[in-house]
Short mmCIF file of C-alpha atoms in Angstrom, two decimals:
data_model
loop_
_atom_site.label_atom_id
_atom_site.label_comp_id
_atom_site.label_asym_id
_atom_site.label_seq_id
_atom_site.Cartn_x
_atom_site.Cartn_y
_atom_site.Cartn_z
CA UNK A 1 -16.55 -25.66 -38.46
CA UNK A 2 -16.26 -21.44 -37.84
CA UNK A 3 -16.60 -20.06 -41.37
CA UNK A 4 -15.25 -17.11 -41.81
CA UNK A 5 -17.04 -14.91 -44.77
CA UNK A 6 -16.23 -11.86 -45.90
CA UNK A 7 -18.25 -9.88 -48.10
CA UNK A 8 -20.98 -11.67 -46.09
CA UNK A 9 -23.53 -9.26 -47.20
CA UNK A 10 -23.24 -9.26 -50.55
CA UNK A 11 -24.99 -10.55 -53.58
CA UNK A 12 -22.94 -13.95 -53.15
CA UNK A 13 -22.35 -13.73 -49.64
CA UNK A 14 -26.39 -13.47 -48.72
CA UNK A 15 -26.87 -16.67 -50.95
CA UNK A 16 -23.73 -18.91 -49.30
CA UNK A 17 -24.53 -17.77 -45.87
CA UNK A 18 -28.02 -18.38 -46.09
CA UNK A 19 -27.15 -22.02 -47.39
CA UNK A 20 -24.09 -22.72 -45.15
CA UNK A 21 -26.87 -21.91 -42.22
CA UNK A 22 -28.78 -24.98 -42.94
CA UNK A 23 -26.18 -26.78 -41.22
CA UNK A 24 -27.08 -26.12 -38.01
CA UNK A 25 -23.32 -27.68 -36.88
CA UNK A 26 -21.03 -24.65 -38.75
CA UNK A 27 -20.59 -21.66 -37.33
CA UNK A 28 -20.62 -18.33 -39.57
CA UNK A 29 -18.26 -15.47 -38.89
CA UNK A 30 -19.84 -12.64 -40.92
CA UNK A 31 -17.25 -10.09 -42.10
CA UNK A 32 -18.29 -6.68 -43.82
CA UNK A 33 -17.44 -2.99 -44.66
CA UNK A 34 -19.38 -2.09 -41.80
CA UNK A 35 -18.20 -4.26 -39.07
CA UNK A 36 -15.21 -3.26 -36.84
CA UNK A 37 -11.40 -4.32 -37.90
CA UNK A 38 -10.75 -5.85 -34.56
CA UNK A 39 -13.62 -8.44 -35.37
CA UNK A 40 -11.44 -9.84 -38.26
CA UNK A 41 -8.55 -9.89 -36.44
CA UNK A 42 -10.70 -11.86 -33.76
CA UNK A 43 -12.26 -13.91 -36.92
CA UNK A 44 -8.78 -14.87 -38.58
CA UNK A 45 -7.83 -16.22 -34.75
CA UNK A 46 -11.01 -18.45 -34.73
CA UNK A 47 -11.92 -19.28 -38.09
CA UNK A 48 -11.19 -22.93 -40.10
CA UNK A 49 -12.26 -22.07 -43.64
CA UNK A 50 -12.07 -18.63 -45.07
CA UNK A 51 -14.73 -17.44 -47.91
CA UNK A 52 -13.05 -14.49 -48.96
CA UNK A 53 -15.95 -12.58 -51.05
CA UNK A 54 -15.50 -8.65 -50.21
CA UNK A 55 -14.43 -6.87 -53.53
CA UNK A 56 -15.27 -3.65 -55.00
CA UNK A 57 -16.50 -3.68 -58.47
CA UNK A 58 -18.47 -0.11 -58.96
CA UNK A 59 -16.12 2.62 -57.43
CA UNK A 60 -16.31 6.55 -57.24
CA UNK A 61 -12.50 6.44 -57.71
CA UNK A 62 -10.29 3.79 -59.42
CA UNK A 63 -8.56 3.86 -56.14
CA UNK A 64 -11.00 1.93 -54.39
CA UNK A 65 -9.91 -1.06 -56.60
CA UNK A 66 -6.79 -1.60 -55.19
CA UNK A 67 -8.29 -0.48 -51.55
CA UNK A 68 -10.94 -3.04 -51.72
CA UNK A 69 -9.58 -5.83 -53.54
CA UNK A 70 -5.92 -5.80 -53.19
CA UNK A 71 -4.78 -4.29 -49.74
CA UNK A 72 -7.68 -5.78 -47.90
CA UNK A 73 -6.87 -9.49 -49.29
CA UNK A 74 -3.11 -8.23 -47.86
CA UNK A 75 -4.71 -7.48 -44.72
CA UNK A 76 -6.70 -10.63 -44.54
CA UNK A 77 -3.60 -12.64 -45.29
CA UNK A 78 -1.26 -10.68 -42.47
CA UNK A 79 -3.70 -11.41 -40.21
CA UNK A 80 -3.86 -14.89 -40.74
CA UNK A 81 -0.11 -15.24 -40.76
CA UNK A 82 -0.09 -13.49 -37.24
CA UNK A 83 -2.57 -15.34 -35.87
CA UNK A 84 -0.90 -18.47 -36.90
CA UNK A 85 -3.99 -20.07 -39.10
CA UNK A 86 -3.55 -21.90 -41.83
CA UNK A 87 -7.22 -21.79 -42.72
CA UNK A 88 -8.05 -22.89 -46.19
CA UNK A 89 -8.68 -19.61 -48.73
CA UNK A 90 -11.62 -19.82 -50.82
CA UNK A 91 -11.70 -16.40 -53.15
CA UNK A 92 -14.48 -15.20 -55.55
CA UNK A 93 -12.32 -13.64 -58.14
CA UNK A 94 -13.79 -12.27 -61.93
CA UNK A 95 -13.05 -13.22 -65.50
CA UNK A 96 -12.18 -9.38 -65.35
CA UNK A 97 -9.04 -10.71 -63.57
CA UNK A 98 -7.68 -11.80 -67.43
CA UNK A 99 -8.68 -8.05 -68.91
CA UNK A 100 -6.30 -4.84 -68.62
CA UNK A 101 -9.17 -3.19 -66.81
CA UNK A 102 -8.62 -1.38 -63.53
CA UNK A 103 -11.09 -3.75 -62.06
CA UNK A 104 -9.63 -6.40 -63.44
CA UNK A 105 -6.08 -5.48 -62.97
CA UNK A 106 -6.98 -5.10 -59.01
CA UNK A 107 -8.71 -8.53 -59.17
CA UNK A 108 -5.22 -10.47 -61.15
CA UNK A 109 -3.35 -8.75 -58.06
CA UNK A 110 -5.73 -10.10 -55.25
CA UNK A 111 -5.00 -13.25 -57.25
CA UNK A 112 -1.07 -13.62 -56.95
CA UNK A 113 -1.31 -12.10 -53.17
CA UNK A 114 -3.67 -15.55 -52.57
CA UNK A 115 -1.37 -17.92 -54.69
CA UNK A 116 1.86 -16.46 -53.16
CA UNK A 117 0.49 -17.34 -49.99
CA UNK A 118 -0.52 -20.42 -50.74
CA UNK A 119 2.98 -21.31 -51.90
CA UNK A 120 5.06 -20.00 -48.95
CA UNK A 121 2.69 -21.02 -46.63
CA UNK A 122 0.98 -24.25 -48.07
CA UNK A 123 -2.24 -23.46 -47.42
CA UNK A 124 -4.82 -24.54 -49.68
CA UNK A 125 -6.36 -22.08 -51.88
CA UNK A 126 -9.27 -21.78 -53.82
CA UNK A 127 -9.56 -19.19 -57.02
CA UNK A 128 -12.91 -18.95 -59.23
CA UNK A 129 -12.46 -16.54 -61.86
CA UNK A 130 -16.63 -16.22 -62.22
CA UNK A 131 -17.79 -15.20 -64.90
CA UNK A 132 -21.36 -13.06 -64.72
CA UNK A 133 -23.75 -13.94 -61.56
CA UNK A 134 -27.66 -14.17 -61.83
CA UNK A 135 -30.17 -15.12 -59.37
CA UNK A 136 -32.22 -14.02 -56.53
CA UNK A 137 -31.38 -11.13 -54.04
CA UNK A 138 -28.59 -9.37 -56.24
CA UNK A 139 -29.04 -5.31 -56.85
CA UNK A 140 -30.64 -3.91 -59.89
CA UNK A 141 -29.16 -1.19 -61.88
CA UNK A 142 -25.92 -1.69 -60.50
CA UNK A 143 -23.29 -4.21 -62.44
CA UNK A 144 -25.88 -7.18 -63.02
CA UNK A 145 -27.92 -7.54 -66.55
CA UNK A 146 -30.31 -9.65 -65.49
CA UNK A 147 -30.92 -8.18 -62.40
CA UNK A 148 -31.71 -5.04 -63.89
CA UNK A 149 -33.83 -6.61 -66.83
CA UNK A 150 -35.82 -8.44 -64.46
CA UNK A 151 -36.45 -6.10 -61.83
CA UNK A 152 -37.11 -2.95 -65.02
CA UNK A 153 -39.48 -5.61 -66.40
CA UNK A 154 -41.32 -7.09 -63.40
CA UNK A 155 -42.13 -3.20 -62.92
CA UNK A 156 -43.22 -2.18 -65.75
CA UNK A 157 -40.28 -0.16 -66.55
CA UNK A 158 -38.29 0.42 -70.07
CA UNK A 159 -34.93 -1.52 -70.26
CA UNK A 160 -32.12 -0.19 -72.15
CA UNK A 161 -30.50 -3.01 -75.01
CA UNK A 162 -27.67 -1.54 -76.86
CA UNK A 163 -25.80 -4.56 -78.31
CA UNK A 164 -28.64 -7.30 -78.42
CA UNK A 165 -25.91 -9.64 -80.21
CA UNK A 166 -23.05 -9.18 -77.36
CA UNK A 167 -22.37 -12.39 -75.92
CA UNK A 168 -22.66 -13.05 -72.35
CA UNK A 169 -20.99 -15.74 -70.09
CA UNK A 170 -23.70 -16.46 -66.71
CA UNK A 171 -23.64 -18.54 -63.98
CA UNK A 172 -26.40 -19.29 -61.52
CA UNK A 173 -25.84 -18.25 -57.96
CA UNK A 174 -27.18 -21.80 -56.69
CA UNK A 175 -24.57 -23.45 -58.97
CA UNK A 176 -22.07 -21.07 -57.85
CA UNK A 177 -23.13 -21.78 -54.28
CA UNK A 178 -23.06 -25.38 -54.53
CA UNK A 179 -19.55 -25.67 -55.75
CA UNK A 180 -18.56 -23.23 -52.93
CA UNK A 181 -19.60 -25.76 -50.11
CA UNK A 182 -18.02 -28.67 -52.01
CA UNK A 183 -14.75 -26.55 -51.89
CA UNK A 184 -15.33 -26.59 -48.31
CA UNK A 185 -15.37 -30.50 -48.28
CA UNK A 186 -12.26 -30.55 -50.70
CA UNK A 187 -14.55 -31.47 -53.50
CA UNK A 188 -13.39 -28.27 -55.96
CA UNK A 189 -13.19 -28.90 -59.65
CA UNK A 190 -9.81 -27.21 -60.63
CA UNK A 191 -8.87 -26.51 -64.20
CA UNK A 192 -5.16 -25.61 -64.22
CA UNK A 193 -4.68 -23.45 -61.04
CA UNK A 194 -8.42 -21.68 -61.21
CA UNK A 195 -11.48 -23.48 -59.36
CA UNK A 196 -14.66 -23.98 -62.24
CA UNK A 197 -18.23 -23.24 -62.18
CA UNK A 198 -18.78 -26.41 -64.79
CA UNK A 199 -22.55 -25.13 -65.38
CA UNK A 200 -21.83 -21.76 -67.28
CA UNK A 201 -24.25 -20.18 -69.80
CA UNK A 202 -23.80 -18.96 -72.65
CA UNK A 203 -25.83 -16.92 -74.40
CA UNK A 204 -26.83 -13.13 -75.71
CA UNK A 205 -28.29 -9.94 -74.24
CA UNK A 206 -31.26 -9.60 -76.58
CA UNK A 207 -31.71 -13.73 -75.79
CA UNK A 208 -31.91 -12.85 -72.20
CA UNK A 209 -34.22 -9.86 -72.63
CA UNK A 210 -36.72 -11.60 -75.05
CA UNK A 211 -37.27 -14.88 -72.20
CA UNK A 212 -38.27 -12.17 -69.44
CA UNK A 213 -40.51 -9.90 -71.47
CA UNK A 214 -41.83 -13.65 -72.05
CA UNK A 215 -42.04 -14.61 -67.98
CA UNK A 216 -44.11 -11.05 -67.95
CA UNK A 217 -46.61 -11.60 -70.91
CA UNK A 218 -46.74 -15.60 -69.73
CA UNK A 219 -49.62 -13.93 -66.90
CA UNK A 220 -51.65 -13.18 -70.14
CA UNK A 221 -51.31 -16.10 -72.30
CA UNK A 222 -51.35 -18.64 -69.13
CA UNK A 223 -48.22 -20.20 -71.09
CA UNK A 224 -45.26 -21.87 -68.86
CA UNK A 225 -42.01 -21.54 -70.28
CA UNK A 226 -39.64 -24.92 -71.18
CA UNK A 227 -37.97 -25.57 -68.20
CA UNK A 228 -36.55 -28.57 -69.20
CA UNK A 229 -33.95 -26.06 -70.26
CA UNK A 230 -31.75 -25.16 -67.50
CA UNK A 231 -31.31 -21.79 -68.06
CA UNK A 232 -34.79 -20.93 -68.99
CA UNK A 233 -35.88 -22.59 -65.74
CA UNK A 234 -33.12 -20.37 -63.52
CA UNK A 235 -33.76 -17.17 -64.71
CA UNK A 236 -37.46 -17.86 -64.56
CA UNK A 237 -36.53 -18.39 -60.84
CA UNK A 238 -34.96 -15.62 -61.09
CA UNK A 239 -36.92 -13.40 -62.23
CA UNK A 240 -40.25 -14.22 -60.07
CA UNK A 241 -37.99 -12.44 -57.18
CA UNK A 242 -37.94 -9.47 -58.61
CA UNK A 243 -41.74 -9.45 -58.90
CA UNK A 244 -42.96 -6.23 -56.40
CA UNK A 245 -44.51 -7.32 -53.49
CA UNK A 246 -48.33 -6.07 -54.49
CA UNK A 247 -47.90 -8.03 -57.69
CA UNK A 248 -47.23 -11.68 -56.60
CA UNK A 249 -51.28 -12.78 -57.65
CA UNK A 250 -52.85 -11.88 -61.12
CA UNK A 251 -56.61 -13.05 -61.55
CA UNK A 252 -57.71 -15.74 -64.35
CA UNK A 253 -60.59 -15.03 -67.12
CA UNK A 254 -63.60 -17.29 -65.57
CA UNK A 255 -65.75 -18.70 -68.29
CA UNK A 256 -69.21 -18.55 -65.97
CA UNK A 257 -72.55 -19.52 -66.68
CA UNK A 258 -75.70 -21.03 -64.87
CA UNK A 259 -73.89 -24.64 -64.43
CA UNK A 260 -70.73 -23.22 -62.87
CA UNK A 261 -67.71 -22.00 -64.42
CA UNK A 262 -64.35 -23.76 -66.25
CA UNK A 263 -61.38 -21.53 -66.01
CA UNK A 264 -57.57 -22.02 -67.69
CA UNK A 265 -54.65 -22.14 -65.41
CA UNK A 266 -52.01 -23.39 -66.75
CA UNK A 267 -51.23 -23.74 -70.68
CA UNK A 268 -47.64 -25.40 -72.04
CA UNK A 269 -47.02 -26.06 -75.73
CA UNK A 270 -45.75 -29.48 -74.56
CA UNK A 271 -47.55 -31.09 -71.70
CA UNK A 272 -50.91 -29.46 -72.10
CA UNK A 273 -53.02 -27.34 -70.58
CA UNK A 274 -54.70 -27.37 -66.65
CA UNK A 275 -57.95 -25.88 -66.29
CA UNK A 276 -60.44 -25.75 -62.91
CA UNK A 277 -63.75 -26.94 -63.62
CA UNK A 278 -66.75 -26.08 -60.87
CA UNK A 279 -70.02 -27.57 -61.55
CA UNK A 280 -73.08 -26.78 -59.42
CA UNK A 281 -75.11 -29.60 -57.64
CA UNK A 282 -76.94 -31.91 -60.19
CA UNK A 283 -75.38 -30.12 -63.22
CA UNK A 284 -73.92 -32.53 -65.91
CA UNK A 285 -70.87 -31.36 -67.90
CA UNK A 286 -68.98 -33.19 -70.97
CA UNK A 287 -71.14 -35.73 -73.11
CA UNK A 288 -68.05 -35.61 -75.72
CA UNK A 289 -65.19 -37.79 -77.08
CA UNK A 290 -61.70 -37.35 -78.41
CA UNK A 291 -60.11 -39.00 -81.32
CA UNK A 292 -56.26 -38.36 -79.85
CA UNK A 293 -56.56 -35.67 -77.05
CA UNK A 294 -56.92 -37.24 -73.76
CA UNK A 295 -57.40 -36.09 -70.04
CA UNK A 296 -57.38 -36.51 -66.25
CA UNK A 297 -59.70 -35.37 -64.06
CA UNK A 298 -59.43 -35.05 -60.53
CA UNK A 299 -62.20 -33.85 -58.40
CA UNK A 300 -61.18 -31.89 -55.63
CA UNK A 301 -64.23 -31.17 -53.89
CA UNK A 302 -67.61 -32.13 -53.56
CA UNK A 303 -68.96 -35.59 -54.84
CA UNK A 304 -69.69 -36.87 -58.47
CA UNK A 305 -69.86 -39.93 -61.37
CA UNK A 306 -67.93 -40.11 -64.41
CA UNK A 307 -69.47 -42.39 -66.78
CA UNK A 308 -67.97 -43.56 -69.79
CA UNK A 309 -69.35 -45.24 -72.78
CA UNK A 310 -67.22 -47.01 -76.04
CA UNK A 311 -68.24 -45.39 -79.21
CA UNK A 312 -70.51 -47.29 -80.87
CA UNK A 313 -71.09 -49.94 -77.63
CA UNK A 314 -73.85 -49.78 -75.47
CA UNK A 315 -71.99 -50.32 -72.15
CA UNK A 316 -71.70 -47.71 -69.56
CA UNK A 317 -69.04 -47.55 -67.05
CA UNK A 318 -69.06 -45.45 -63.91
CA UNK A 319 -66.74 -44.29 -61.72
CA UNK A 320 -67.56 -42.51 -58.70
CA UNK A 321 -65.02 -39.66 -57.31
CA UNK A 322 -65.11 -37.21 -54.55
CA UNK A 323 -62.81 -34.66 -52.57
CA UNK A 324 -62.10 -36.84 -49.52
CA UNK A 325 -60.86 -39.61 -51.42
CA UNK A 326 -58.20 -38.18 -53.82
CA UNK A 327 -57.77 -40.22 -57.08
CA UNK A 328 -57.13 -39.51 -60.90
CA UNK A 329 -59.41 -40.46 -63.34
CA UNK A 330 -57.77 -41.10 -67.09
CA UNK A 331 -60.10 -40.23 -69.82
CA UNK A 332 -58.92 -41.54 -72.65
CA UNK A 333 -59.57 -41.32 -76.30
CA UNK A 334 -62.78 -43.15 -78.29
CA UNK A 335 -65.08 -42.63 -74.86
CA UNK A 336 -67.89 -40.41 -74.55
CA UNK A 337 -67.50 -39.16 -70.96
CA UNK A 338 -69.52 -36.89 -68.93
CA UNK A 339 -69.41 -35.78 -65.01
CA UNK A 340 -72.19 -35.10 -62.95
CA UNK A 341 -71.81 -33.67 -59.36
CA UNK A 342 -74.45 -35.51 -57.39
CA UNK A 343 -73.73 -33.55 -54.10
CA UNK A 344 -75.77 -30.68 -52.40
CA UNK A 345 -72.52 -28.20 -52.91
CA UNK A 346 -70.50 -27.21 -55.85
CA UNK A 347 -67.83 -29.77 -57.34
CA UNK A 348 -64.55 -29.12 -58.19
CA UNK A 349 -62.60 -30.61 -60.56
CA UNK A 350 -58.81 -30.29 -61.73
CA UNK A 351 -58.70 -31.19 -65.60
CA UNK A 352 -55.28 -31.50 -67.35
CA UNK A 353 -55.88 -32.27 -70.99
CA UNK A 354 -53.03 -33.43 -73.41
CA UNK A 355 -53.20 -30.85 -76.18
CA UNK A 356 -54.27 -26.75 -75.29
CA UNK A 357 -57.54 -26.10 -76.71
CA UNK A 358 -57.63 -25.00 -80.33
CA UNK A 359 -60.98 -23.78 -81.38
CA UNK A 360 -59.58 -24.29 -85.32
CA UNK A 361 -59.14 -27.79 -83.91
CA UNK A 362 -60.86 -28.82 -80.95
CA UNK A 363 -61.32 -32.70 -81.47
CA UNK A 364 -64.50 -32.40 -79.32
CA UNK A 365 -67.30 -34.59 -80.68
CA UNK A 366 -70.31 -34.04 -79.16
CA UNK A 367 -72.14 -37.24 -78.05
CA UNK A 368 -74.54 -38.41 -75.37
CA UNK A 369 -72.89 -41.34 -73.18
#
C-alpha cells in the first residue's frame, strides 16, 4: 500500500512510521510542516490510506489552532476530492476535542470537516479522540507529563508537582500504534462514531512521579519494579529512553576477597534476587543448607562440582558443570551444597536464589557436605 502520513515527524508519527516500515511491502509518504505543498498534492494523487496526524497543540497565537488543525484537514480533504481518492481517513484527534478550549474547539472542528466528508463522500473514516500519550521519543517540557518527569528525573533535575491528586487518562504509544495498523486492516474498535484505544490508564500525577523517582533509585537498591503490571512495565520502558547517553551503565558493589568475589545484580521482592559469583581455581564456596530458600546455579565459565549431601545422610552426590556445556543446577532445600571450581581459571557462576538475602533472616546453616 502508499501510506500517506502526515505529521510524520511527530511524537506519534516517528513511532507509526517506524513500525509501518517493518513491512518492507508498504510504501510511506511522509508529510510535514517542512516539506513542500505540491508534495501533498502529489501524495493525495498516490496515496491508499491516509494517517492524518499533523495538529498543533502548543501555539504562539490561538490562531495557529484553527491554521493547523482545521484549514489544513480542509486542505487535505480538497485535495483528495480533486484528485479523485477515496483513500480511507485515519485522524489522531484529542479528548480536548469534548472541552470549550481553543485547542479543543479547533480539534471538534477538524472532527466534523472528517465526518462530513465521510458522509458525502463515503469514505471510511477513522476518529480517536486520545487521551494523554507516553512512551519513547516524545519531547520533554513541552505538553507531555511523563516525558518531562522522566527526562527531569533521568537527569538529575527538579520536577515541578502541583496537583499530585489530579487524575490523568494515558495511553501507551505502542498500544496506540498497534490499533493504528489494525485500522489500516479494517480491524478498528469503534465506540459510537469515535475509534478506542481499549488499553487506557488511569491513574494520578503524584502516582506517576513516585514510580520514576523509583526506576532512578532502583540503580541503588538493585530492585526491579512489578512489571506484571502493565503500566509499571511501559513507563519503565519509557523512562529508560530518556536516560542521557553517558548514563546507560552504573557499576555494582563487588563483595571481593582472596577466593573471588559474589556481587548482587538483580533483587525483586517477588522472584528473588540474581547475584554473579566468581571463584578462583581450587577455591570451595557454600558448605550451607536452607530450610525454605532455594537456588539455581548456573556456571558460566570455567569448570567445577557441586556436591550435595541430605542432612543427616551420609551420601554425597556430585554434579559436574562447566561453561561450554550450559545447564541449571536446582539446589533445593534440606541439602548441604558446596561448589568447587576445579579449573586452572576463574569460575563463574549465575546464582538466582528464591528469597533476597536478609541478614535478620538469612536461613543459611552452615554445614560441611
Amino acid at each position: 500500500m502508499n501510506i500517506l502520513v502526515t505529521g510524520a515527524k511527530g511524537f506519534i508519527g516517528k513511532n507509526l512510521v517506524s513500525a509501518l516500515n517493518n513491512d518492507k511491502e508498504h510504501n510511506i509518504m511522509q508529510y510535514d510542516i517542512d516539506c513542500e505543498s505540491e508534495l501533498l498534492d502529489q501524495y493525495t494523487k498516490e496515496c491508499d490510506f491516509v494517517f492524518h496526524l499533523a495538529g498543533v497543540n502548543r501555539p504562539k497565537d490561538e490562531m495557529e489552532f484553527t491554521e493547523g488543525n482545521v484549514n489544513f484537514t480542509a486542505e487535505l480533504i480538497d485535495l483528495l476530492i480533486k484528485n479523485n481518492n477515496s483513500s480511507p481517513i485515519l485522524m489522531s484527534s484529542s479528548i480536548q476535542a469534548a472541552a470549550e478550549n481553543p485547542y479543543g474547539k479547533s480539534k471538534k472542528a477538524a472532527e466534523d470537516l472528517l465526518f462530513y466528508y465521510s458522509e458525502t463522500h463515503s469514505v471510511p473514516v477513522y476518529i480517536y479522540r486520545l487521551p494523554n500519550l507516553f512512551g519513547k521519543w516524545c519531547k520533554p517540557n513541552y505538553n507531555s507529563v511523563v516525558a518531562t518527569f522522566c527526562h527531569n528525573i533521568a537527569s538529575g533535575l527538579d520536577i515541578q508537582i502541583n496537583a499530585p491528586n489530579a487524575s490523568v487518562t494515558l495511553a501507551y504509544i505502542d498500544d496506540v500504534v498497534q490499533q493504528f495498523i489494525s485500522a489500516l486492516s479494517g480491524k478498528a474498535q469503534i465506540n459510537d462514531k469515535y475509534c478506542e484505544i481499549p488499553s487506557a490508564h488511569k491513574t494520578t500525577v503524584g502516582e506517576i512521579a513516585d514510580l520514576i523517582y523509583s526506576f532512578k533509585e532502583s540503580r541503588n537498591t538493585r530492585e526491579v519494579a512489578d512489571l506484571s503490571d502493565g503500566f509499571t512495565k511501559k513507563l519503565y520502558a519509557t523512562y529508560l529512553s530518556y536516560l542521557p547517553q553517558d548514563q546507560f551503565s552504573y557499576p555494582l558493589k563487588m563483595n571481593i576477597d582472596d577466593r573471588g568475589s559474589f556481587t548482587e545484580f538483580i533483587r525483586t521482592p517477588e522472584r528473588g534476587q540474581v547475584s554473579v559469583n566468581i571463584s578462583k581455581p581450587g577455591i570451595t564456596k557454600g558448605n550451607h543448607w536452607h530450610n525454605t530458600k532455594n537456588e539455581k546455579f548456573l556456571v558460566v565459565k570455567g569448570n567445577g562440582i557441586i556436591k550435595f549431601r541430605r542432612i543427616s545422610d551420609d551420601k554425597v552426590i556430585e554434579y559436574h558443570v562447566s561453561g561450554e556445556n550450559l545447564e541449571v543446577v536446582d539446589i533445593p532445600p534440606g541439602y548441604t551444597h558446596s561448589i568447587m571450581n576445579t579449573g586452572e581459571d576463574d569460575m563463574v557462576t549465575i546464582m538466582w536464589a528464591s528469597e533476597c538475602f536478609d541478614p535478620g533472616k538469612p536461613d543459611t546453616i552452615y554445614e560441611e557436605v
